[in-house]
Amino acid sequence: DAMVIQNPRYQVTQFGKPVTLSCSQTLNHNVMYWYQQKSSQAPKLLFHYYDKDFNNEADTPDNFQSRRPNTSFCFLDIRSPGLGDAAMYLCATSRQGGGYGYTFGSGTRLTVV
Amino acid sequence: GENVEQHPSTLSVQEGDSAVIKCTYSDSASNYFPWYKQELGKRPQLIIDIRSNVGEKKDQRIAVTLNKTAKHFSLHITETQPEDSAVYFCAVRATGNQFYFGTGTSLTVIP
């Protein structure tokens, strides 16, 4: 089935140790997004790729980076995770133009110890 | 970015009653408005959406209305059931490719 896959589902990392979360899609959507969702809060957009064009939200900390080596894959790199970065990270894709909804991945729950 | 406000933050209804959740947005150029249902520990799931050229859309017990002039849109759930209990998020597609979410409404349907 076409879908958005996030790995791993659960990730534990040490304070300050770089960590990478991955997202892949088989939908051939040209837009990919990374959201951070903390408990009982709305998903917060970190950045998105429109094809290869990277678009950062103004309030996304520099600690968060992203890579999109091809249409199918997108990575979220957290250079020096802090305790406040513990959250669910959701990847989503959409097809540009005309107003289309997202397809979300299952998310990666990040714990920082 | 787009400023999306959602009300109420919590809502409890008796089974069989209706539930209404409202969102307002700031960018008059926004043109697409989906609603998502998120159960505990799961990903948000699209339940209904509406585009800016339409005033109302219905899918069985769920409907969405849009007032572009006032810049607000609402989710209506009729004949609520316990399985409707979840957190509901509205979202707005801004003039770029970004979607911005409302703050969420925790709906509880009491059997």
PDB file of N, CA and C in Angstrom, chain A residues 13-102:
ATOM      1  N   THR A  13      17.349   8.943  22.978  1.00  0.00           N
ATOM      2  CA  THR A  13      18.678   9.481  22.743  1.00  0.00           C
ATOM      3  C   THR A  13      19.163  10.193  24.004  1.00  0.00           C
ATOM      4  N   GLN A  14      20.460  10.348  24.073  1.00  0.00           N
ATOM      5  CA  GLN A  14      21.037  11.029  25.233  1.00  0.00           C
ATOM      6  C   GLN A  14      21.051  12.527  25.003  1.00  0.00           C
ATOM      7  N   PHE A  15      20.967  13.240  26.066  1.00  0.00           N
ATOM      8  CA  PHE A  15      21.066  14.698  26.032  1.00  0.00           C
ATOM      9  C   PHE A  15      22.326  15.093  25.267  1.00  0.00           C
ATOM     10  N   GLY A  16      22.155  15.908  24.234  1.00  0.00           N
ATOM     11  CA  GLY A  16      23.290  16.414  23.475  1.00  0.00           C
ATOM     12  C   GLY A  16      23.828  15.489  22.390  1.00  0.00           C
ATOM     13  N   LYS A  17      23.304  14.292  22.297  1.00  0.00           N
ATOM     14  CA  LYS A  17      23.809  13.354  21.290  1.00  0.00           C
ATOM     15  C   LYS A  17      22.978  13.465  20.019  1.00  0.00           C
ATOM     16  N   PRO A  18      23.607  13.728  18.878  1.00  0.00           N
ATOM     17  CA  PRO A  18      22.849  13.905  17.628  1.00  0.00           C
ATOM     18  C   PRO A  18      21.983  12.693  17.319  1.00  0.00           C
ATOM     19  N   VAL A  19      20.817  12.956  16.769  1.00  0.00           N
ATOM     20  CA  VAL A  19      19.898  11.888  16.423  1.00  0.00           C
ATOM     21  C   VAL A  19      19.227  12.231  15.091  1.00  0.00           C
ATOM     22  N   THR A  20      18.969  11.196  14.312  1.00  0.00           N
ATOM     23  CA  THR A  20      18.306  11.366  13.008  1.00  0.00           C
ATOM     24  C   THR A  20      17.045  10.526  12.962  1.00  0.00           C
ATOM     25  N   LEU A  21      15.975  11.154  12.540  1.00  0.00           N
ATOM     26  CA  LEU A  21      14.706  10.461  12.312  1.00  0.00           C
ATOM     27  C   LEU A  21      14.471  10.401  10.804  1.00  0.00           C
ATOM     28  N   SER A  22      13.863   9.302  10.369  1.00  0.00           N
ATOM     29  CA  SER A  22      13.695   9.158   8.928  1.00  0.00           C
ATOM     30  C   SER A  22      12.231   9.019   8.543  1.00  0.00           C
ATOM     31  N   CYS A  23      11.968   9.388   7.306  1.00  0.00           N
ATOM     32  CA  CYS A  23      10.626   9.321   6.743  1.00  0.00           C
ATOM     33  C   CYS A  23      10.763   8.921   5.279  1.00  0.00           C
ATOM     34  N   SER A  24       9.947   7.968   4.856  1.00  0.00           N
ATOM     35  CA  SER A  24       9.924   7.601   3.452  1.00  0.00           C
ATOM     36  C   SER A  24       8.479   7.518   2.986  1.00  0.00           C
ATOM     37  N   GLN A  25       8.283   7.717   1.689  1.00  0.00           N
ATOM     38  CA  GLN A  25       6.923   7.696   1.146  1.00  0.00           C
ATOM     39  C   GLN A  25       6.907   7.017  -0.219  1.00  0.00           C
ATOM     40  N   THR A  26       5.802   6.357  -0.481  1.00  0.00           N
ATOM     41  CA  THR A  26       5.617   5.697  -1.767  1.00  0.00           C
ATOM     42  C   THR A  26       4.498   6.362  -2.567  1.00  0.00           C
ATOM     43  N   LEU A  27       4.105   7.561  -2.125  1.00  0.00           N
ATOM     44  CA  LEU A  27       2.985   8.252  -2.761  1.00  0.00           C
ATOM     45  C   LEU A  27       3.426   9.134  -3.914  1.00  0.00           C
ATOM     46  N   ASN A  28       4.736   9.332  -4.026  1.00  0.00           N
ATOM     47  CA  ASN A  28       5.284  10.236  -5.037  1.00  0.00           C
ATOM     48  C   ASN A  28       4.778  11.675  -4.863  1.00  0.00           C
ATOM     49  N   HIS A  29       4.511  12.026  -3.604  1.00  0.00           N
ATOM     50  CA  HIS A  29       4.129  13.408  -3.304  1.00  0.00           C
ATOM     51  C   HIS A  29       5.380  14.285  -3.346  1.00  0.00           C
ATOM     52  N   ASN A  30       5.220  15.499  -3.874  1.00  0.00           N
ATOM     53  CA  ASN A  30       6.407  16.332  -4.014  1.00  0.00           C
ATOM     54  C   ASN A  30       6.661  17.244  -2.817  1.00  0.00           C
ATOM     55  N   VAL A  31       5.732  17.290  -1.879  1.00  0.00           N
ATOM     56  CA  VAL A  31       5.935  18.118  -0.696  1.00  0.00           C
ATOM     57  C   VAL A  31       6.015  17.214   0.534  1.00  0.00           C
ATOM     58  N   MET A  32       7.037  17.429   1.344  1.00  0.00           N
ATOM     59  CA  MET A  32       7.198  16.664   2.591  1.00  0.00           C
ATOM     60  C   MET A  32       7.414  17.639   3.737  1.00  0.00           C
ATOM     61  N   TYR A  33       6.815  17.306   4.883  1.00  0.00           N
ATOM     62  CA  TYR A  33       6.796  18.184   6.045  1.00  0.00           C
ATOM     63  C   TYR A  33       7.290  17.436   7.276  1.00  0.00           C
ATOM     64  N   TRP A  34       7.864  18.206   8.184  1.00  0.00           N
ATOM     65  CA  TRP A  34       8.164  17.697   9.518  1.00  0.00           C
ATOM     66  C   TRP A  34       7.436  18.561  10.541  1.00  0.00           C
ATOM     67  N   TYR A  35       6.717  17.855  11.426  1.00  0.00           N
ATOM     68  CA  TYR A  35       6.017  18.512  12.516  1.00  0.00           C
ATOM     69  C   TYR A  35       6.516  17.970  13.850  1.00  0.00           C
ATOM     70  N   GLN A  36       6.495  18.846  14.836  1.00  0.00           N
ATOM     71  CA  GLN A  36       6.758  18.448  16.211  1.00  0.00           C
ATOM     72  C   GLN A  36       5.450  18.553  16.987  1.00  0.00           C
ATOM     73  N   GLN A  37       5.100  17.478  17.692  1.00  0.00           N
ATOM     74  CA  GLN A  37       3.881  17.519  18.491  1.00  0.00           C
ATOM     75  C   GLN A  37       4.189  17.107  19.923  1.00  0.00           C
ATOM     76  N   LYS A  38       4.021  18.029  20.829  1.00  0.00           N
ATOM     77  CA  LYS A  38       4.185  17.740  22.243  1.00  0.00           C
ATOM     78  C   LYS A  38       2.832  17.373  22.833  1.00  0.00           C
ATOM     79  N   SER A  39       2.877  16.756  23.977  1.00  0.00           N
ATOM     80  CA  SER A  39       1.681  16.205  24.589  1.00  0.00           C
ATOM     81  C   SER A  39       0.572  17.252  24.697  1.00  0.00           C
ATOM     82  N   SER A  40      -0.619  16.869  24.241  1.00  0.00           N
ATOM     83  CA  SER A  40      -1.817  17.704  24.334  1.00  0.00           C
ATOM     84  C   SER A  40      -1.716  19.011  23.552  1.00  0.00           C
ATOM     85  N   GLN A  41      -0.796  19.074  22.604  1.00  0.00           N
ATOM     86  CA  GLN A  41      -0.672  20.282  21.792  1.00  0.00           C
ATOM     87  C   GLN A  41      -0.891  19.970  20.321  1.00  0.00           C
ATOM     88  N   ALA A  42      -1.104  21.005  19.549  1.00  0.00           N
ATOM     89  CA  ALA A  42      -1.249  20.848  18.115  1.00  0.00           C
ATOM     90  C   ALA A  42       0.102  20.561  17.476  1.00  0.00           C
ATOM     91  N   PRO A  43       0.106  19.868  16.367  1.00  0.00           N
ATOM     92  CA  PRO A  43       1.363  19.718  15.621  1.00  0.00           C
ATOM     93  C   PRO A  43       1.902  21.084  15.211  1.00  0.00           C
ATOM     94  N   LYS A  44       3.200  21.247  15.387  1.00  0.00           N
ATOM     95  CA  LYS A  44       3.856  22.509  15.046  1.00  0.00           C
ATOM     96  C   LYS A  44       4.782  22.274  13.863  1.00  0.00           C
ATOM     97  N   LEU A  45       4.596  23.038  12.809  1.00  0.00           N
ATOM     98  CA  LEU A  45       5.401  22.876  11.610  1.00  0.00           C
ATOM     99  C   LEU A  45       6.824  23.342  11.859  1.00  0.00           C
ATOM    100  N   LEU A  46       7.777  22.467  11.543  1.00  0.00           N
ATOM    101  CA  LEU A  46       9.196  22.819  11.672  1.00  0.00           C
ATOM    102  C   LEU A  46       9.741  23.341  10.345  1.00  0.00           C
ATOM    103  N   PHE A  47       9.523  22.571   9.297  1.00  0.00           N
ATOM    104  CA  PHE A  47       9.956  22.950   7.944  1.00  0.00           C
ATOM    105  C   PHE A  47       9.291  22.035   6.939  1.00  0.00           C
ATOM    106  N   HIS A  48       9.437  22.401   5.680  1.00  0.00           N
ATOM    107  CA  HIS A  48       8.934  21.528   4.633  1.00  0.00           C
ATOM    108  C   HIS A  48       9.796  21.660   3.384  1.00  0.00           C
ATOM    109  N   TYR A  49       9.734  20.637   2.559  1.00  0.00           N
ATOM    110  CA  TYR A  49      10.407  20.623   1.268  1.00  0.00           C
ATOM    111  C   TYR A  49       9.345  20.649   0.187  1.00  0.00           C
ATOM    112  N   TYR A  50       9.490  21.588  -0.704  1.00  0.00           N
ATOM    113  CA  TYR A  50       8.703  21.597  -1.937  1.00  0.00           C
ATOM    114  C   TYR A  50       9.666  21.147  -3.022  1.00  0.00           C
ATOM    115  N   ASP A  51       9.508  19.914  -3.447  1.00  0.00           N
ATOM    116  CA  ASP A  51      10.538  19.266  -4.284  1.00  0.00           C
ATOM    117  C   ASP A  51      11.862  19.351  -3.516  1.00  0.00           C
ATOM    118  N   LYS A  52      12.856  19.994  -4.093  1.00  0.00           N
ATOM    119  CA  LYS A  52      14.140  20.095  -3.397  1.00  0.00           C
ATOM    120  C   LYS A  52      14.294  21.407  -2.633  1.00  0.00           C
ATOM    121  N   ASP A  53      13.326  22.254  -2.741  1.00  0.00           N
ATOM    122  CA  ASP A  53      13.396  23.556  -2.079  1.00  0.00           C
ATOM    123  C   ASP A  53      13.033  23.440  -0.612  1.00  0.00           C
ATOM    124  N   PHE A  54      13.960  23.847   0.226  1.00  0.00           N
ATOM    125  CA  PHE A  54      13.788  23.767   1.662  1.00  0.00           C
ATOM    126  C   PHE A  54      13.157  25.053   2.180  1.00  0.00           C
ATOM    127  N   ASN A  55      12.145  24.899   3.035  1.00  0.00           N
ATOM    128  CA  ASN A  55      11.445  26.052   3.599  1.00  0.00           C
ATOM    129  C   ASN A  55      11.394  25.904   5.114  1.00  0.00           C
ATOM    130  N   ASN A  56      12.089  26.790   5.774  1.00  0.00           N
ATOM    131  CA  ASN A  56      12.191  26.719   7.226  1.00  0.00           C
ATOM    132  C   ASN A  56      11.165  27.664   7.853  1.00  0.00           C
ATOM    133  N   GLU A  57      10.522  27.237   8.925  1.00  0.00           N
ATOM    134  CA  GLU A  57       9.660  28.158   9.666  1.00  0.00           C
ATOM    135  C   GLU A  57      10.553  29.097  10.487  1.00  0.00           C
ATOM    136  N   ALA A  58      10.091  30.314  10.636  1.00  0.00           N
ATOM    137  CA  ALA A  58      10.911  31.343  11.270  1.00  0.00           C
ATOM    138  C   ALA A  58      11.303  30.992  12.699  1.00  0.00           C
ATOM    139  N   ASP A  59      10.437  30.255  13.394  1.00  0.00           N
ATOM    140  CA  ASP A  59      10.697  29.979  14.809  1.00  0.00           C
ATOM    141  C   ASP A  59      11.260  28.576  15.039  1.00  0.00           C
ATOM    142  N   THR A  60      11.680  27.909  13.995  1.00  0.00           N
ATOM    143  CA  THR A  60      12.303  26.595  14.165  1.00  0.00           C
ATOM    144  C   THR A  60      13.731  26.779  14.656  1.00  0.00           C
ATOM    145  N   PRO A  61      14.084  26.149  15.776  1.00  0.00           N
ATOM    146  CA  PRO A  61      15.449  26.338  16.308  1.00  0.00           C
ATOM    147  C   PRO A  61      16.509  25.813  15.347  1.00  0.00           C
ATOM    148  N   ASP A  62      17.687  26.427  15.409  1.00  0.00           N
ATOM    149  CA  ASP A  62      18.797  26.010  14.547  1.00  0.00           C
ATOM    150  C   ASP A  62      19.233  24.586  14.826  1.00  0.00           C
ATOM    151  N   ASN A  63      18.884  24.086  15.978  1.00  0.00           N
ATOM    152  CA  ASN A  63      19.217  22.722  16.390  1.00  0.00           C
ATOM    153  C   ASN A  63      18.570  21.684  15.476  1.00  0.00           C
ATOM    154  N   PHE A  64      17.552  22.079  14.748  1.00  0.00           N
ATOM    155  CA  PHE A  64      16.826  21.171  13.860  1.00  0.00           C
ATOM    156  C   PHE A  64      17.247  21.428  12.414  1.00  0.00           C
ATOM    157  N   GLN A  65      17.625  20.338  11.747  1.00  0.00           N
ATOM    158  CA  GLN A  65      17.999  20.401  10.346  1.00  0.00           C
ATOM    159  C   GLN A  65      17.240  19.313   9.591  1.00  0.00           C
ATOM    160  N   SER A  66      17.225  19.447   8.277  1.00  0.00           N
ATOM    161  CA  SER A  66      16.541  18.429   7.484  1.00  0.00           C
ATOM    162  C   SER A  66      17.286  18.193   6.188  1.00  0.00           C
ATOM    163  N   ARG A  67      17.129  16.999   5.671  1.00  0.00           N
ATOM    164  CA  ARG A  67      17.716  16.610   4.386  1.00  0.00           C
ATOM    165  C   ARG A  67      16.680  15.851   3.582  1.00  0.00           C
ATOM    166  N   ARG A  68      16.691  16.089   2.293  1.00  0.00           N
ATOM    167  CA  ARG A  68      15.815  15.327   1.401  1.00  0.00           C
ATOM    168  C   ARG A  68      16.648  14.898   0.203  1.00  0.00           C
ATOM    169  N   PRO A  69      17.266  13.741   0.281  1.00  0.00           N
ATOM    170  CA  PRO A  69      18.161  13.310  -0.802  1.00  0.00           C
ATOM    171  C   PRO A  69      17.436  12.951  -2.093  1.00  0.00           C
ATOM    172  N   ASN A  70      16.181  12.562  -2.002  1.00  0.00           N
ATOM    173  CA  ASN A  70      15.381  12.245  -3.187  1.00  0.00           C
ATOM    174  C   ASN A  70      13.904  12.409  -2.857  1.00  0.00           C
ATOM    175  N   THR A  71      13.049  12.162  -3.816  1.00  0.00           N
ATOM    176  CA  THR A  71      11.618  12.374  -3.622  1.00  0.00           C
ATOM    177  C   THR A  71      11.058  11.539  -2.489  1.00  0.00           C
ATOM    178  N   SER A  72      11.605  10.347  -2.305  1.00  0.00           N
ATOM    179  CA  SER A  72      11.004   9.384  -1.389  1.00  0.00           C
ATOM    180  C   SER A  72      11.412   9.546   0.061  1.00  0.00           C
ATOM    181  N   PHE A  73      12.559  10.126   0.311  1.00  0.00           N
ATOM    182  CA  PHE A  73      13.094  10.152   1.667  1.00  0.00           C
ATOM    183  C   PHE A  73      13.288  11.575   2.174  1.00  0.00           C
ATOM    184  N   CYS A  74      13.055  11.698   3.486  1.00  0.00           N
ATOM    185  CA  CYS A  74      13.323  12.971   4.141  1.00  0.00           C
ATOM    186  C   CYS A  74      13.787  12.651   5.565  1.00  0.00           C
ATOM    187  N   PHE A  75      14.807  13.380   6.034  1.00  0.00           N
ATOM    188  CA  PHE A  75      15.378  13.121   7.342  1.00  0.00           C
ATOM    189  C   PHE A  75      15.283  14.361   8.220  1.00  0.00           C
ATOM    190  N   LEU A  76      15.099  14.111   9.490  1.00  0.00           N
ATOM    191  CA  LEU A  76      15.133  15.179  10.489  1.00  0.00           C
ATOM    192  C   LEU A  76      16.345  14.922  11.374  1.00  0.00           C
ATOM    193  N   ASP A  77      17.257  15.885  11.403  1.00  0.00           N
ATOM    194  CA  ASP A  77      18.451  15.785  12.234  1.00  0.00           C
ATOM    195  C   ASP A  77      18.319  16.763  13.400  1.00  0.00           C
ATOM    196  N   ILE A  78      18.512  16.233  14.593  1.00  0.00           N
ATOM    197  CA  ILE A  78      18.548  17.093  15.772  1.00  0.00           C
ATOM    198  C   ILE A  78      19.982  17.061  16.280  1.00  0.00           C
ATOM    199  N   ARG A  79      20.648  18.184  16.161  1.00  0.00           N
ATOM    200  CA  ARG A  79      22.097  18.198  16.368  1.00  0.00           C
ATOM    201  C   ARG A  79      22.487  17.977  17.828  1.00  0.00           C
ATOM    202  N   SER A  80      21.784  18.606  18.720  1.00  0.00           N
ATOM    203  CA  SER A  80      22.112  18.495  20.138  1.00  0.00           C
ATOM    204  C   SER A  80      20.805  18.483  20.929  1.00  0.00           C
ATOM    205  N   PRO A  81      20.177  17.320  21.016  1.00  0.00           N
ATOM    206  CA  PRO A  81      18.847  17.254  21.636  1.00  0.00           C
ATOM    207  C   PRO A  81      18.863  17.688  23.093  1.00  0.00           C
ATOM    208  N   GLY A  82      17.893  18.504  23.430  1.00  0.00           N
ATOM    209  CA  GLY A  82      17.684  18.865  24.818  1.00  0.00           C
ATOM    210  C   GLY A  82      16.423  18.206  25.352  1.00  0.00           C
ATOM    211  N   LEU A  83      16.228  18.304  26.659  1.00  0.00           N
ATOM    212  CA  LEU A  83      15.060  17.670  27.261  1.00  0.00           C
ATOM    213  C   LEU A  83      13.768  18.235  26.670  1.00  0.00           C
ATOM    214  N   GLY A  84      13.807  19.483  26.269  1.00  0.00           N
ATOM    215  CA  GLY A  84      12.628  20.114  25.681  1.00  0.00           C
ATOM    216  C   GLY A  84      12.307  19.645  24.283  1.00  0.00           C
ATOM    217  N   ASP A  85      13.175  18.860  23.697  1.00  0.00           N
ATOM    218  CA  ASP A  85      12.930  18.342  22.343  1.00  0.00           C
ATOM    219  C   ASP A  85      12.208  17.002  22.367  1.00  0.00           C
ATOM    220  N   ALA A  86      11.976  16.501  23.545  1.00  0.00           N
ATOM    221  CA  ALA A  86      11.202  15.260  23.641  1.00  0.00           C
ATOM    222  C   ALA A  86       9.788  15.519  23.143  1.00  0.00           C
ATOM    223  N   ALA A  87       9.374  14.727  22.166  1.00  0.00           N
ATOM    224  CA  ALA A  87       8.071  14.965  21.531  1.00  0.00           C
ATOM    225  C   ALA A  87       7.800  13.856  20.534  1.00  0.00           C
ATOM    226  N   MET A  88       6.617  13.912  19.942  1.00  0.00           N
ATOM    227  CA  MET A  88       6.308  13.080  18.780  1.00  0.00           C
ATOM    228  C   MET A  88       6.674  13.898  17.553  1.00  0.00           C
ATOM    229  N   TYR A  89       7.404  13.283  16.625  1.00  0.00           N
ATOM    230  CA  TYR A  89       7.753  13.958  15.387  1.00  0.00           C
ATOM    231  C   TYR A  89       6.993  13.278  14.244  1.00  0.00           C
ATOM    232  N   LEU A  90       6.212  14.087  13.581  1.00  0.00           N
ATOM    233  CA  LEU A  90       5.346  13.587  12.519  1.00  0.00           C
ATOM    234  C   LEU A  90       5.858  14.049  11.165  1.00  0.00           C
ATOM    235  N   CYS A  91       5.974  13.111  10.262  1.00  0.00           N
ATOM    236  CA  CYS A  91       6.270  13.415   8.876  1.00  0.00           C
ATOM    237  C   CYS A  91       4.947  13.388   8.113  1.00  0.00           C
ATOM    238  N   ALA A  92       4.804  14.275   7.156  1.00  0.00           N
ATOM    239  CA  ALA A  92       3.598  14.295   6.342  1.00  0.00           C
ATOM    240  C   ALA A  92       3.982  14.623   4.908  1.00  0.00           C
ATOM    241  N   THR A  93       3.144  14.178   3.991  1.00  0.00           N
ATOM    242  CA  THR A  93       3.358  14.499   2.584  1.00  0.00           C
ATOM    243  C   THR A  93       2.077  15.055   1.995  1.00  0.00           C
ATOM    244  N   SER A  94       2.240  15.800   0.926  1.00  0.00           N
ATOM    245  CA  SER A  94       1.064  16.249   0.188  1.00  0.00           C
ATOM    246  C   SER A  94       1.444  16.481  -1.264  1.00  0.00           C
ATOM    247  N   ARG A  95       0.401  16.525  -2.081  1.00  0.00           N
ATOM    248  CA  ARG A  95       0.605  16.794  -3.493  1.00  0.00           C
ATOM    249  C   ARG A  95       0.310  18.266  -3.718  1.00  0.00           C
ATOM    250  N   GLN A  96       1.222  18.962  -4.319  1.00  0.00           N
ATOM    251  CA  GLN A  96       1.093  20.403  -4.450  1.00  0.00           C
ATOM    252  C   GLN A  96      -0.025  20.766  -5.411  1.00  0.00           C
ATOM    253  N   GLY A  97      -0.704  21.843  -5.064  1.00  0.00           N
ATOM    254  CA  GLY A  97      -1.677  22.416  -5.972  1.00  0.00           C
ATOM    255  C   GLY A  97      -3.089  21.977  -5.711  1.00  0.00           C
ATOM    256  N   GLY A  98      -4.017  22.871  -5.790  1.00  0.00           N
ATOM    257  CA  GLY A  98      -5.440  22.551  -5.740  1.00  0.00           C
ATOM    258  C   GLY A  98      -5.977  22.256  -4.370  1.00  0.00           C
ATOM    259  N   GLY A  99      -5.151  22.219  -3.378  1.00  0.00           N
ATOM    260  CA  GLY A  99      -5.633  21.971  -2.028  1.00  0.00           C
ATOM    261  C   GLY A  99      -5.818  20.495  -1.748  1.00  0.00           C
ATOM    262  N   TYR A 100      -4.803  19.844  -1.280  1.00  0.00           N
ATOM    263  CA  TYR A 100      -4.891  18.436  -0.932  1.00  0.00           C
ATOM    264  C   TYR A 100      -4.450  18.245   0.503  1.00  0.00           C
ATOM    265  N   GLY A 101      -5.089  17.326   1.161  1.00  0.00           N
ATOM    266  CA  GLY A 101      -4.749  17.060   2.547  1.00  0.00           C
ATOM    267  C   GLY A 101      -3.436  16.334   2.681  1.00  0.00           C
ATOM    268  N   TYR A 102      -2.997  16.275   3.903  1.00  0.00           N
ATOM    269  CA  TYR A 102      -1.793  15.542   4.213  1.00  0.00           C
ATOM    270  C   TYR A 102      -2.048  14.050   4.300  1.00  0.00           C
TER     271      TYR A 102
END
